Coordinates of C-alpha atoms in Angstrom, one line a residue:
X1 CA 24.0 -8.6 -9.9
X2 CA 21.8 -6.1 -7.4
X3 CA 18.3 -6.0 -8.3
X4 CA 16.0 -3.5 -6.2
X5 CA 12.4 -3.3 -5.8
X6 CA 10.6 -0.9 -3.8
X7 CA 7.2 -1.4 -1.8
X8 CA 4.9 1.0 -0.2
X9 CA 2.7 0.3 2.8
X10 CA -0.8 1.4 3.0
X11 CA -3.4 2.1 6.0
X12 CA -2.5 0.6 9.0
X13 CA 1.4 1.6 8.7
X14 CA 1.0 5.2 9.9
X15 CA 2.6 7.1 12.5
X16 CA 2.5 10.2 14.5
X17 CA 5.3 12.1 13.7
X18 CA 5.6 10.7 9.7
X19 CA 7.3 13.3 7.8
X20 CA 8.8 15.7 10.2
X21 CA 12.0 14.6 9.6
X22 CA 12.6 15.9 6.0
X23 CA 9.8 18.5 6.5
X24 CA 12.5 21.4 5.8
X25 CA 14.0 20.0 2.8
X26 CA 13.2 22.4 -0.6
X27 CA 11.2 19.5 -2.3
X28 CA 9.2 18.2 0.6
X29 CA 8.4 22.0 1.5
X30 CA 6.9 22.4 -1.9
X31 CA 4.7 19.4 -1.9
X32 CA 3.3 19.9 1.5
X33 CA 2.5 23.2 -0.3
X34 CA 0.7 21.6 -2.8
X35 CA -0.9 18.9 -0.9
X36 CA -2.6 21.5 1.6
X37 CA -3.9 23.2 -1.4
X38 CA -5.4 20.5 -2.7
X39 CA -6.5 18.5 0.4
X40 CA -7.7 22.2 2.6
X41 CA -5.9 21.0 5.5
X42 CA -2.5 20.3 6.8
X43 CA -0.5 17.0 6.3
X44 CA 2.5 18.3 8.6
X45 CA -0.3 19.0 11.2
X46 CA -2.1 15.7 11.2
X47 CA 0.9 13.5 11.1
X48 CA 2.1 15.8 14.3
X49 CA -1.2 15.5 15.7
X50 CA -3.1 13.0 18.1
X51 CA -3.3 9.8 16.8
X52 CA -6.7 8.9 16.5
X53 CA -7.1 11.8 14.2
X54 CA -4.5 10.4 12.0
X55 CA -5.7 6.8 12.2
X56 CA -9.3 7.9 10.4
X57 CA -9.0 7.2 6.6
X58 CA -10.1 10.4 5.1
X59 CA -6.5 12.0 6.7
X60 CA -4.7 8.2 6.3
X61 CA -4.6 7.7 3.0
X62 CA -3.6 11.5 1.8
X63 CA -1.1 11.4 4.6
X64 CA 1.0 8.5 3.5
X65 CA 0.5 9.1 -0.7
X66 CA 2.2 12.6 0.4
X67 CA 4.7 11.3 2.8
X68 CA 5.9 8.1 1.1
X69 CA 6.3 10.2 -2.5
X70 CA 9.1 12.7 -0.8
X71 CA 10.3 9.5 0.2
X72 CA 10.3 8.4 -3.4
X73 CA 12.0 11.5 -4.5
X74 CA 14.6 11.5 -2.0
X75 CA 15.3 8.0 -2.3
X76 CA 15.3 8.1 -6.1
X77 CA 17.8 10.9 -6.2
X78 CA 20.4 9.1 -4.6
X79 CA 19.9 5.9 -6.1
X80 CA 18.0 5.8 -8.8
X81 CA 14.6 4.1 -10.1
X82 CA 14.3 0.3 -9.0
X83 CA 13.9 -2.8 -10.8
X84 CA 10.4 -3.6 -9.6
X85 CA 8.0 -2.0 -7.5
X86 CA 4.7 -2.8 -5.2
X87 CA 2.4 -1.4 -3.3
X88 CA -0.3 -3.0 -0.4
X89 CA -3.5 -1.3 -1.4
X90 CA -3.4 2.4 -0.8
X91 CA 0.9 1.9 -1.3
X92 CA 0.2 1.2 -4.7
X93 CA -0.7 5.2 -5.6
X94 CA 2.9 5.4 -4.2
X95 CA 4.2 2.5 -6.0
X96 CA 2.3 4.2 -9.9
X97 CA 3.9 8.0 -8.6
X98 CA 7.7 6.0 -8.1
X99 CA 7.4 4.2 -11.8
X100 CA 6.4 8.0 -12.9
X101 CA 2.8 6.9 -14.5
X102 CA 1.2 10.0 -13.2
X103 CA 2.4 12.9 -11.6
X104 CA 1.9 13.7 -7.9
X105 CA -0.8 16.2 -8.0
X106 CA -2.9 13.6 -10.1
X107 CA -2.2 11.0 -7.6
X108 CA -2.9 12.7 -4.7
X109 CA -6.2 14.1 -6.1
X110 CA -6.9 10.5 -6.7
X111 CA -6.2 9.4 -3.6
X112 CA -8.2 12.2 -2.3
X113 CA -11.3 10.8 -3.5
X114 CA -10.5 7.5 -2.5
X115 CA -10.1 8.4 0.7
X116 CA -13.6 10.5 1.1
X117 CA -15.1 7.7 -0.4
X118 CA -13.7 4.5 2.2
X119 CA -14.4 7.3 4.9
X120 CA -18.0 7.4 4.1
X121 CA -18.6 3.9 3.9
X122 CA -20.6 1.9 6.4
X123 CA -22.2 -1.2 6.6
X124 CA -19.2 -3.4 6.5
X125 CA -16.7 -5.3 8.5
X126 CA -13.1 -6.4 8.5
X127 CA -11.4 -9.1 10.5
X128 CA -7.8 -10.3 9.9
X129 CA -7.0 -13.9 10.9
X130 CA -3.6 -15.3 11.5
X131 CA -2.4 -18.7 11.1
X132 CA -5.6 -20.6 10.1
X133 CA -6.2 -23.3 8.2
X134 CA -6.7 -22.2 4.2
X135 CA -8.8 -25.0 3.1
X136 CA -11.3 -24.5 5.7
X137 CA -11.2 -20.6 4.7
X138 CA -11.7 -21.2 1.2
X139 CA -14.2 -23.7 2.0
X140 CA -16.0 -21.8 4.3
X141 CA -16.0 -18.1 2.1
X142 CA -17.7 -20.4 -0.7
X143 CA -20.2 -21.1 1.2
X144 CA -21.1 -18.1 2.9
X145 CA -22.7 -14.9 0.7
X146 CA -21.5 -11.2 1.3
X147 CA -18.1 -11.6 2.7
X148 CA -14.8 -12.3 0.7
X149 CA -10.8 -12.7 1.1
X150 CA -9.9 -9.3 0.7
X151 CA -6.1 -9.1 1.4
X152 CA -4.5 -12.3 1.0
X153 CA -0.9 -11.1 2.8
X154 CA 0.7 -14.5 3.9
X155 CA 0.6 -17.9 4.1
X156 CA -0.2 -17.4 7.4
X157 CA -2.1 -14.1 7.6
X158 CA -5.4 -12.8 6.0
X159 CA -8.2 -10.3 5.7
X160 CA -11.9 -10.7 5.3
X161 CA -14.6 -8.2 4.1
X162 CA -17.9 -8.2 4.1
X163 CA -21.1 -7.3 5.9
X164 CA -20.8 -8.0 9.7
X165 CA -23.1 -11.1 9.7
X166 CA -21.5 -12.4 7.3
X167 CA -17.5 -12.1 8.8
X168 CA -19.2 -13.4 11.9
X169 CA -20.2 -16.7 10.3
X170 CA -16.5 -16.9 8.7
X171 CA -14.9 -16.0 12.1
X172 CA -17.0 -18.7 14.1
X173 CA -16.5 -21.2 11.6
X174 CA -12.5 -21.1 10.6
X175 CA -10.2 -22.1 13.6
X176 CA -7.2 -19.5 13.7
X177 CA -4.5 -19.1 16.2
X178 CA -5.6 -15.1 16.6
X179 CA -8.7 -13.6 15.2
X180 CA -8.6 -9.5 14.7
X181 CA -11.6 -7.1 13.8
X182 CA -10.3 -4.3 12.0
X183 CA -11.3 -0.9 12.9
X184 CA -12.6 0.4 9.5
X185 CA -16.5 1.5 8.9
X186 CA -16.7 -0.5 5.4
X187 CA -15.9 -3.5 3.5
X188 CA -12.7 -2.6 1.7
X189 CA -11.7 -4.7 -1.0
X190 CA -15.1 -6.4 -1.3
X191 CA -18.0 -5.9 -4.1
X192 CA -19.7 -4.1 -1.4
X193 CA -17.7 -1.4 -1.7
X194 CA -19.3 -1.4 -6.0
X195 CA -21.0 2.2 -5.6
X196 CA -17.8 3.5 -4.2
X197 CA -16.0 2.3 -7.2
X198 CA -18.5 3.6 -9.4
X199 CA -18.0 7.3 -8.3
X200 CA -14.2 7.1 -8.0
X201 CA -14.1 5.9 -11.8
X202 CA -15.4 8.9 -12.8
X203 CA -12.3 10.8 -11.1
X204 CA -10.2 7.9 -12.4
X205 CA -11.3 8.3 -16.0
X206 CA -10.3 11.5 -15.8
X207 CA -6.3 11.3 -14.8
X208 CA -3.6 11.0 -17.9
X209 CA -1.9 7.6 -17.3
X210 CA 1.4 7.6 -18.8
X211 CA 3.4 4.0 -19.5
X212 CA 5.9 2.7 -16.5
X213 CA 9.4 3.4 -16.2
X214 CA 9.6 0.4 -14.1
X215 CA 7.2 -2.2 -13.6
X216 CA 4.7 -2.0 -11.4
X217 CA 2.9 -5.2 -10.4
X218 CA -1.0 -4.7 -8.8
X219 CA -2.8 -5.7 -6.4
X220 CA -5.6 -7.1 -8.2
X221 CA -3.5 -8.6 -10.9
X222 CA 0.5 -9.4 -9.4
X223 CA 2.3 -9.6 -12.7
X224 CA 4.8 -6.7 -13.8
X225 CA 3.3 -4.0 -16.1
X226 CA 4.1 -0.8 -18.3
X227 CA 1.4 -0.1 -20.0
X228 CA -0.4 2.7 -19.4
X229 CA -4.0 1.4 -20.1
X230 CA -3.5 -1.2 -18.7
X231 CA -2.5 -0.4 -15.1
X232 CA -5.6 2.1 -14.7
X233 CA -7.6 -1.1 -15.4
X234 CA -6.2 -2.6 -12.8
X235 CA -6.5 0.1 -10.6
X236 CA -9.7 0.8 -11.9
X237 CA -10.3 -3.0 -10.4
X238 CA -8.6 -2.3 -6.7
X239 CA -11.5 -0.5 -4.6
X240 CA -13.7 -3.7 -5.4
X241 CA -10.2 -6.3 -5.9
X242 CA -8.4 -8.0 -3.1
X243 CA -5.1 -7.2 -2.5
X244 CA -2.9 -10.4 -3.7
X245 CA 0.5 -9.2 -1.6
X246 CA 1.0 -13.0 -1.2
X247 CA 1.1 -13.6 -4.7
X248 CA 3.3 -10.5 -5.4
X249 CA 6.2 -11.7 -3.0
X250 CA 6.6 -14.7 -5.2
X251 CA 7.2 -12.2 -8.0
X252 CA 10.1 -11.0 -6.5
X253 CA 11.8 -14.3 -6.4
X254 CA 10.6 -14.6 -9.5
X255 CA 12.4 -11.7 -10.8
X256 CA 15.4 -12.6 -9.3
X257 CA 15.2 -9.7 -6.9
X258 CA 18.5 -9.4 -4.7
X259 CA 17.1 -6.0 -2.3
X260 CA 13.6 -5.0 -1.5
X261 CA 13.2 -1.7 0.5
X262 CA 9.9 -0.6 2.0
X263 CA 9.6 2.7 1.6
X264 CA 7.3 4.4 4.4
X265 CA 6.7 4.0 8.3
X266 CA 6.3 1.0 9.9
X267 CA 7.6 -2.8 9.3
X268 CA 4.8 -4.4 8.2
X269 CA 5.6 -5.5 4.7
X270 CA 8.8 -6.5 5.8
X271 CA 7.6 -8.8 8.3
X272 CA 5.5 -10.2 5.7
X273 CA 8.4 -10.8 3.3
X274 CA 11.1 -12.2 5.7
X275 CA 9.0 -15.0 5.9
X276 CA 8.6 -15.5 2.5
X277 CA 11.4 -14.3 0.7
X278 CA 14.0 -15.2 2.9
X279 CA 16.8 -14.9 0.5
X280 CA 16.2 -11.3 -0.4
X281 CA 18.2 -8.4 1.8
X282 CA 15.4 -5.9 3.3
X283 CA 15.4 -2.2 4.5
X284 CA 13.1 0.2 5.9
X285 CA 13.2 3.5 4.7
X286 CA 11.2 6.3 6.5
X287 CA 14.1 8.6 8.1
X288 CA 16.9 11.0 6.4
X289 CA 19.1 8.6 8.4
X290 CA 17.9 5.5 6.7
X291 CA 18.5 7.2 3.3
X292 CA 22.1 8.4 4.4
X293 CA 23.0 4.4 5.5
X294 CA 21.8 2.6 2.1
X295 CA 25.4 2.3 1.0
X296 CA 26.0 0.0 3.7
X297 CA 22.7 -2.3 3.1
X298 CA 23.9 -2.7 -0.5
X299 CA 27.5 -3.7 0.4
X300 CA 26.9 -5.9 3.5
X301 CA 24.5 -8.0 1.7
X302 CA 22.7 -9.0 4.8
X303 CA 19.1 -8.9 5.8
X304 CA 18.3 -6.3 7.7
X305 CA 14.9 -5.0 9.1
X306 CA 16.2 -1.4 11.1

């Protein structure tokens, strides 16, 4: 029996040119209608635009909410909701609009705030690390004040947050085969981003939730849920939460998920699950092509990554 689940990539996974290939289609015209109106500027033009423009989280974040939902839309029309789906921190908007717990206005005025908010920030500092050893990680974060795990991806991959002295003392004390710092003003996914939080709940408490179609399974919590209530907790949780993807790829064994498709540009979630779930079949969707050619991912039942 096939069993899908979707997943939606967040910051990081963007690309100049996102979007333009289904920019003519009725539906996507109308909500790059609405997203202009809402945001005051153009998501067509900064996704067509230089790169560095696009790469700065206040355009980010809208960007890729607006351009992954068409995706949803499209994709859903021609096959239908999923059995599961996921998002990786800002993909999880995406992954609420596909299980049709808020509309896409709401979540892209949600977003919106998000994004001003993380743009704002300062003060902090991301590093990713890649193939470490966890025990001296964990060892070494609970020791060390100001700085947490905030995206837990892989076995082999992480994220920390926190203020820069702080990540410094992690990064010269954990051994890892390559040591990244992000470009990003703040400390996402850390209690330093709490007055952040604070302000976005007031625009979160404010957005009906309705129940799940499908389940969606969090970021700061990776267990399936419908309920309405409690998913805005959770995301209510996410600005502050680390982001448990490795934990939520289990889930999908779990589930007894045959088909994941990552819906949006890039590869990066797939790269993370081929190396964990390595007995699921995987697709990228971010072209009209890609859509037209999920017949044949279905039927060969192999694992693909185009």
């Amino acid at each position: 029996m096939t069993k899908t689940a979707w997943v939606f990539p967040g910051q990081g996974s963007q690309s100049v040119g996102m979007g333009a290939d289904f920019q003519d289609l009725p539906g996507a015209k109308y909500k790059f209608k609405i997203a202009e109106k809402i945001l005051g500027w153009s998501v067509l033009d900064i996704c067509q635009g230089d790169e560095s423009t696009l790469a700065r989280t206040l355009y980010t974040q809208p960007c890729l909410y607006v351009v992954e939902s068409i995706l949803v839309d499209l994709l859903a029309k021609k096959t239908g909701l999923p059995q599961l789906v996921a998002g990786h921190s800002l993909g999880e908007y995406v992954a609420l609009y596909a299980a049709k717990v808020f509309d896409f206005e709401s979540g892209l005025r949600l977003v919106k705030k998000r994004a001003e908010l993380m743009d704002s920030s300062a003060g902090g500092k991301m590093a990713a690390l890649m193939k470490f050893d966890r025990s001296q990680l964990n060892a070494a974060l609970a020791e060390t004040d100001n700085v947490v795990l905030a995206n837990d991806n892989s076995e082999g991959q992480v994220v920390i947050s926190g203020t820069p002295e702080a990540v410094k003392k992690i990064v010269d004390k954990v051994k890892a085969k390559r040591i990244m710092s992000l470009n990003v003003s703040g400390a996402f996914h850390s209690p330093l981003m709490y007055e952040a939080s604070a302000q976005f709940l007031r625009v979160l408490d404010s957005v009906s939730f309705n129940d799940a179609k499908v389940p969606v399974i969090s970021n700061v919590q990776p267990t399936p849920a419908f309920g309405k209530e409690e998913l805005k907790q959770r995301l209510a949780q996410q600005m502050t939460g680390s982001v448990r993807w490795r934990e939520i790829m289990l889930q999908f064994t779990q589930a007894e998920i045959t088909h994941i498709i990552e819906v949006g540009p890039g590869k990066a979630l797939r790269g993370l699950l081929k190396r964990t779930c390595r007995e699921i079949n995987l697709r990228g969707v971010d072209t009209l092509e890609q859509l037209n050619t999920l017949e044949q991912f279905y039927s060969k039942g192999l694992v693909l990554s185009s």
